Backbone as a printed PyTorch tensor [residue, N CA C, xyz], in Angstrom:
tensor([[[-74.2950,  28.4810, -48.8140],
         [-73.4120,  29.3660, -49.5120],
         [-71.9640,  29.0820, -49.1380]],

        [[-71.7060,  28.8100, -47.8800],
         [-70.3500,  28.5430, -47.4290],
         [-69.8310,  27.2570, -48.0470]],

        [[-70.7350,  26.3280, -48.3060],
         [-70.3340,  25.0490, -48.8900],
         [-69.7900,  25.2370, -50.2990]],

        [[-70.3660,  26.1150, -51.1070],
         [-69.9130,  26.3650, -52.4650],
         [-68.5190,  26.9810, -52.4580]],

        [[-68.2490,  27.8800, -51.5380],
         [-66.9470,  28.5260, -51.4550],
         [-65.8710,  27.4950, -51.1210]],

        [[-66.1880,  26.5710, -50.2000],
         [-65.2320,  25.5370, -49.8060],
         [-64.9200,  24.6260, -50.9820]],

        [[-65.9070,  24.2360, -51.7410],
         [-65.7060,  23.3680, -52.8990],
         [-64.8640,  24.0730, -53.9530]],

        [[-65.1520,  25.3470, -54.1940],
         [-64.3810,  26.1130, -55.1630],
         [-62.9400,  26.2700, -54.7130]],

        [[-62.7280,  26.4590, -53.4200],
         [-61.3730,  26.6150, -52.8850],
         [-60.5980,  25.3020, -53.0260]],

        [[-61.2530,  24.1640, -52.7530],
         [-60.5920,  22.8600, -52.8830],
         [-60.1700,  22.6230, -54.3250]],

        [[-61.0320,  22.9890, -55.2820],
         [-60.7060,  22.8100, -56.6910],
         [-59.5070,  23.6710, -57.0730]],

        [[-59.4640,  24.9010, -56.5850],
         [-58.3450,  25.8020, -56.8630],
         [-57.0660,  25.2610, -56.2410]],

        [[-57.1460,  24.7610, -55.0030],
         [-55.9750,  24.1940, -54.3260],
         [-55.4520,  22.9650, -55.0710]],

        [[-56.3400,  22.1340, -55.5910],
         [-55.9490,  20.9290, -56.3200],
         [-55.2250,  21.3090, -57.6130]],

        [[-55.7560,  22.3170, -58.3300],
         [-55.1140,  22.7710, -59.5600],
         [-53.7320,  23.3550, -59.2710]],

        [[-53.6140,  24.1070, -58.2030],
         [-52.3310,  24.7030, -57.8320],
         [-51.3200,  23.6230, -57.4790]],

        [[-51.7720,  22.5970, -56.7610],
         [-50.8790,  21.4990, -56.3840],
         [-50.4130,  20.7460, -57.6290]],

        [[-51.3230,  20.5230, -58.5790],
         [-50.9590,  19.8270, -59.8170],
         [-49.9600,  20.6510, -60.6270]],

        [[-50.1800,  21.9540, -60.6950],
         [-49.2560,  22.8280, -61.4240],
         [-47.8840,  22.8330, -60.7710]],

        [[-47.8460,  22.8350, -59.4470],
         [-46.5750,  22.8260, -58.7200],
         [-45.8300,  21.5170, -58.9760]],

        [[-46.5670,  20.4060, -58.9780],
         [-45.9650,  19.0980, -59.2100],
         [-45.3810,  19.0320, -60.6300]],

        [[-46.0900,  19.5500, -61.6040],
         [-45.6130,  19.5690, -62.9810],
         [-44.3590,  20.4250, -63.0990]],

        [[-44.3500,  21.5560, -62.4370],
         [-43.1860,  22.4390, -62.4830],
         [-41.9700,  21.7520, -61.8750]],

        [[-42.1710,  21.0020, -60.8110],
         [-41.0680,  20.2830, -60.1710],
         [-40.5070,  19.2230, -61.1070]],

        [[-41.3760,  18.5130, -61.8050],
         [-40.9290,  17.4760, -62.7330],
         [-40.1210,  18.1040, -63.8620]],

        [[-40.5450,  19.2410, -64.3670],
         [-39.8230,  19.8930, -65.4460],
         [-38.4290,  20.3160, -64.9930]],

        [[-38.2870,  20.7710, -63.7680],
         [-36.9730,  21.1700, -63.2640],
         [-36.0550,  19.9680, -63.1590]],

        [[-36.5930,  18.8160, -62.7640],
         [-35.7760,  17.6190, -62.5920],
         [-35.2740,  17.1020, -63.9310]],

        [[-35.9660,  17.4040, -65.0150],
         [-35.5920,  16.8960, -66.3270],
         [-34.6840,  17.8590, -67.0790]],

        [[-33.9800,  18.7260, -66.3710],
         [-33.0880,  19.6840, -67.0140],
         [-31.9620,  18.9480, -67.7330]],

        [[-31.5000,  19.4430, -68.8760],
         [-30.4400,  18.7650, -69.6170],
         [-29.1260,  18.7580, -68.8410]],

        [[-28.3770,  17.6650, -69.0400],
         [-27.0860,  17.5290, -68.3700],
         [-26.0360,  18.3450, -69.1120]],

        [[-25.0440,  18.8050, -68.3670],
         [-23.9480,  19.5550, -68.9790],
         [-23.0220,  18.5870, -69.6940]],

        [[-22.5180,  18.9930, -70.8260],
         [-21.6050,  18.1650, -71.6030],
         [-20.2250,  18.1640, -70.9410]],

        [[-19.5820,  17.0180, -70.9870],
         [-18.2320,  16.9000, -70.4330],
         [-17.2420,  17.6200, -71.3470]],

        [[-16.1980,  18.1350, -70.7700],
         [-15.1690,  18.8230, -71.5480],
         [-14.4430,  17.8070, -72.4230]],

        [[-14.2580,  18.1450, -73.6780],
         [-13.5880,  17.2350, -74.6040],
         [-12.2010,  17.7660, -74.9230]],

        [[-11.2600,  16.8450, -75.0520],
         [ -9.9060,  17.2470, -75.4110],
         [ -9.7660,  17.2190, -76.9270]],

        [[ -8.8270,  17.9830, -77.4140],
         [ -8.5750,  18.0570, -78.8460],
         [ -7.4600,  17.0860, -79.1840]],

        [[ -7.6600,  16.3030, -80.2220],
         [ -6.6860,  15.3080, -80.6390],
         [ -6.1800,  15.6770, -82.0320]],

        [[ -4.8920,  15.9190, -82.1430],
         [ -4.3100,  16.2410, -83.4430],
         [ -4.1300,  14.9490, -84.2300]],

        [[ -4.8270,  14.8510, -85.3520],
         [ -4.7450,  13.6470, -86.1710],
         [ -3.8280,  13.9310, -87.3550]],

        [[ -2.5900,  13.5050, -87.1910],
         [ -1.6160,  13.5870, -88.2800],
         [ -0.6840,  12.3900, -88.1570]],

        [[  0.0450,  12.0970, -89.2140],
         [  0.8750,  10.8950, -89.2480],
         [  1.9050,  10.8620, -88.1230]],

        [[  2.4870,  11.9970, -87.8190],
         [  3.5070,  12.0320, -86.7680],
         [  2.9080,  11.6910, -85.4010]],

        [[  1.8070,  12.3260, -85.0640],
         [  1.1640,  12.0940, -83.7670],
         [  0.6860,  10.6470, -83.6470]],

        [[  0.0590,  10.1370, -84.6890],
         [ -0.4450,   8.7610, -84.6500],
         [  0.7140,   7.7730, -84.5650]],

        [[  1.8050,   8.0790, -85.2150],
         [  2.9890,   7.2190, -85.1300],
         [  3.5280,   7.1390, -83.7120]],

        [[  3.5390,   8.2780, -83.0170],
         [  3.9880,   8.2720, -81.6200],
         [  3.0360,   7.4570, -80.7420]],

        [[  1.7410,   7.5880, -80.9820],
         [  0.7490,   6.8250, -80.2020],
         [  0.9110,   5.3360, -80.4860]],

        [[  1.2190,   4.9870, -81.7390],
         [  1.4730,   3.5870, -82.0870],
         [  2.6650,   3.0510, -81.2980]],

        [[  3.6910,   3.8810, -81.1500],
         [  4.8470,   3.4790, -80.3500],
         [  4.4890,   3.2700, -78.8920]],

        [[  3.6310,   4.1560, -78.3640],
         [  3.1750,   3.9990, -76.9700],
         [  2.4000,   2.6950, -76.7900]],

        [[  1.5360,   2.4030, -77.7550],
         [  0.7310,   1.1750, -77.6970],
         [  1.6500,  -0.0450, -77.7860]],

        [[  2.5890,  -0.0200, -78.7120],
         [  3.5150,  -1.1420, -78.8810],
         [  4.3050,  -1.3960, -77.5990]],

        [[  4.8180,  -0.3280, -76.9940],
         [  5.5880,  -0.4620, -75.7550],
         [  4.7290,  -1.0240, -74.6200]],

        [[  3.4810,  -0.5900, -74.5300],
         [  2.5850,  -1.0890, -73.4800],
         [  2.3150,  -2.5750, -73.6580]],

        [[  2.0960,  -2.9990, -74.9020],
         [  1.8590,  -4.4230, -75.1660],
         [  3.1180,  -5.2520, -74.9140]],

        [[  4.2660,  -4.7260, -75.3000],
         [  5.5380,  -5.4460, -75.0870],
         [  5.8170,  -5.5910, -73.5940]],

        [[  5.5540,  -4.5440, -72.8260],
         [  5.7990,  -4.5960, -71.3800],
         [  4.8500,  -5.5670, -70.6940]],

        [[  3.6140,  -5.6450, -71.1710],
         [  2.6250,  -6.5360, -70.5540],
         [  2.9360,  -7.9910, -70.8770]],

        [[  3.4030,  -8.2470, -72.0780],
         [  3.7350,  -9.6150, -72.4690],
         [  2.5260, -10.5140, -72.6320]],

        [[  1.3480,  -9.9410, -72.7130],
         [  0.1280, -10.7280, -72.8940],
         [ -0.8900,  -9.8800, -73.6530]],

        [[ -1.9880, -10.5120, -74.0360],
         [ -3.0480,  -9.8080, -74.7450],
         [ -3.7730,  -8.8640, -73.7910]],

        [[ -4.1200,  -7.6710, -74.2900],
         [ -4.8040,  -6.6690, -73.4850],
         [ -6.0090,  -6.1140, -74.2470]],

        [[ -6.9870,  -5.6070, -73.5060],
         [ -8.1160,  -4.9190, -74.1190],
         [ -7.6940,  -3.4860, -74.4380]],

        [[ -8.5120,  -2.8000, -75.2090],
         [ -8.2100,  -1.4090, -75.5570],
         [ -8.1120,  -0.5610, -74.2910]],

        [[ -9.0230,  -0.7880, -73.3600],
         [ -9.0110,  -0.0280, -72.1040],
         [ -7.7210,  -0.2770, -71.3270]],

        [[ -7.2970,  -1.5260, -71.2690],
         [ -6.0670,  -1.8720, -70.5530],
         [ -4.8300,  -1.2600, -71.2250]],

        [[ -4.8400,  -1.2630, -72.5590],
         [ -3.7130,  -0.6700, -73.2910],
         [ -3.6520,   0.8310, -73.0230]],

        [[ -4.7990,   1.4850, -73.0890],
         [ -4.8570,   2.9360, -72.8460],
         [ -4.3430,   3.2680, -71.4560]],

        [[ -4.7350,   2.4840, -70.4730],
         [ -4.2900,   2.7260, -69.0970],
         [ -2.7840,   2.5050, -68.9730]],

        [[ -2.2890,   1.4170, -69.5570],
         [ -0.8540,   1.1030, -69.4650],
         [ -0.0050,   2.1440, -70.2030]],

        [[ -0.4970,   2.6270, -71.3430],
         [  0.2620,   3.5990, -72.1340],
         [  0.0370,   5.0310, -71.6650]],

        [[ -0.9370,   5.2230, -70.7720],
         [ -1.2880,   6.5490, -70.2480],
         [ -1.7080,   7.5010, -71.3700]],

        [[ -2.5620,   6.9810, -72.2690],
         [ -3.1420,   7.7770, -73.3440],
         [ -4.6410,   7.4990, -73.3790]],

        [[ -5.3840,   8.3140, -74.1250],
         [ -6.8330,   8.1250, -74.2020],
         [ -7.1660,   6.8990, -75.0530]],

        [[ -8.4020,   6.4380, -74.9350],
         [ -8.8340,   5.2900, -75.7360],
         [ -8.8540,   5.6410, -77.2230]],

        [[ -9.1810,   6.8890, -77.5590],
         [ -9.1760,   7.3110, -78.9570],
         [ -7.7570,   7.2470, -79.5340]],

        [[ -6.7870,   7.7280, -78.7630],
         [ -5.3940,   7.6730, -79.1970],
         [ -4.9320,   6.2170, -79.3100]],

        [[ -5.3990,   5.3870, -78.4080],
         [ -5.0620,   3.9630, -78.4460],
         [ -5.5800,   3.3300, -79.7280]],

        [[ -6.8070,   3.6540, -80.0920],
         [ -7.3830,   3.0910, -81.3110],
         [ -6.6240,   3.5420, -82.5560]],

        [[ -6.2050,   4.7900, -82.5780],
         [ -5.4000,   5.2710, -83.7070],
         [ -4.0770,   4.5100, -83.7890]],

        [[ -3.4350,   4.3380, -82.6450],
         [ -2.1710,   3.5910, -82.6100],
         [ -2.3480,   2.1380, -83.0140]],

        [[ -3.4450,   1.5310, -82.5730],
         [ -3.7230,   0.1390, -82.9460],
         [ -3.9350,   0.0100, -84.4510]],

        [[ -4.6490,   0.9610, -85.0240],
         [ -4.8680,   0.9320, -86.4710],
         [ -3.5600,   0.9820, -87.2360]],

        [[ -2.6670,   1.8430, -86.7830],
         [ -1.3440,   1.9700, -87.3990],
         [ -0.5980,   0.6310, -87.3170]],

        [[ -0.5940,   0.0330, -86.1340],
         [  0.1390,  -1.2200, -85.9300],
         [ -0.5020,  -2.3920, -86.6760]],

        [[ -1.8360,  -2.4230, -86.7590],
         [ -2.5050,  -3.4770, -87.5370],
         [ -2.1340,  -3.3570, -89.0110]],

        [[ -2.1050,  -2.1340, -89.5090],
         [ -1.7640,  -1.9060, -90.9110],
         [ -0.3560,  -2.4120, -91.2130]],

        [[  0.5510,  -2.2660, -90.2650],
         [  1.9300,  -2.7310, -90.4310],
         [  2.0810,  -4.2260, -90.1710]],

        [[  1.0350,  -4.8890, -89.7250],
         [  1.0970,  -6.3260, -89.4590],
         [  1.7940,  -6.6670, -88.1540]],

        [[  1.8630,  -5.7270, -87.2250],
         [  2.5630,  -5.9320, -85.9560],
         [  1.6790,  -6.5450, -84.8720]],

        [[  0.3570,  -6.6010, -85.0990],
         [ -0.5670,  -7.0540, -84.0660],
         [ -1.4080,  -8.2370, -84.5090]],

        [[ -1.8490,  -8.9990, -83.5240],
         [ -2.8080, -10.0800, -83.7240],
         [ -3.9510,  -9.8400, -82.7560]],

        [[ -5.1230, -10.3490, -83.1090],
         [ -6.2900, -10.1040, -82.2580],
         [ -7.0910, -11.3870, -82.1610]],

        [[ -7.5830, -11.6900, -80.9630],
         [ -8.3800, -12.9040, -80.7530],
         [ -9.8510, -12.5890, -80.4650]],

        [[-10.3420, -11.4970, -80.9290],
         [-11.7380, -11.1180, -80.7160],
         [-11.8730,  -9.9040, -79.8240]],

        [[-11.4720, -10.0420, -78.5690],
         [-11.5950,  -8.9360, -77.6200],
         [-10.2640,  -8.3160, -77.2430]],

        [[ -9.2040,  -9.1000, -77.2880],
         [ -7.9050,  -8.6230, -76.8370],
         [ -6.9090,  -8.5630, -77.9830]],

        [[ -5.9100,  -7.7220, -77.8060],
         [ -4.8940,  -7.5080, -78.8210],
         [ -3.5330,  -7.8910, -78.2560]],

        [[ -2.7120,  -8.5200, -79.0820],
         [ -1.3590,  -8.9020, -78.6740],
         [ -0.3900,  -8.6460, -79.8300]],

        [[  0.8830,  -8.6420, -79.5440],
         [  1.8880,  -8.4620, -80.5790],
         [  1.9200,  -9.7000, -81.4670]],

        [[  2.1250,  -9.5020, -82.7660],
         [  2.1550, -10.6230, -83.7140],
         [  3.4880, -11.3210, -83.6710]]])
């Protein structure tokens, strides 16, 4: 009789351990918090100023730069850099060799 109780207890302990392990895995898979996003005003005046920042950064560098390098040099975000680059490309002020951008 004692043997049956021990077997039943082991089965209960195994189920409890499995449930605990599953609960731990679920806690570890909690969703990550979203990073705070900044608001970017998209209008001709703002983009024109960003284009000026990009142009000045490229002129000061005197060489071709990546988007990341331009953003760092101009102290603006990569999104603002891309807007400024688009403006300058449209005006024919820039040349590009695949990865880097330089003044035309």
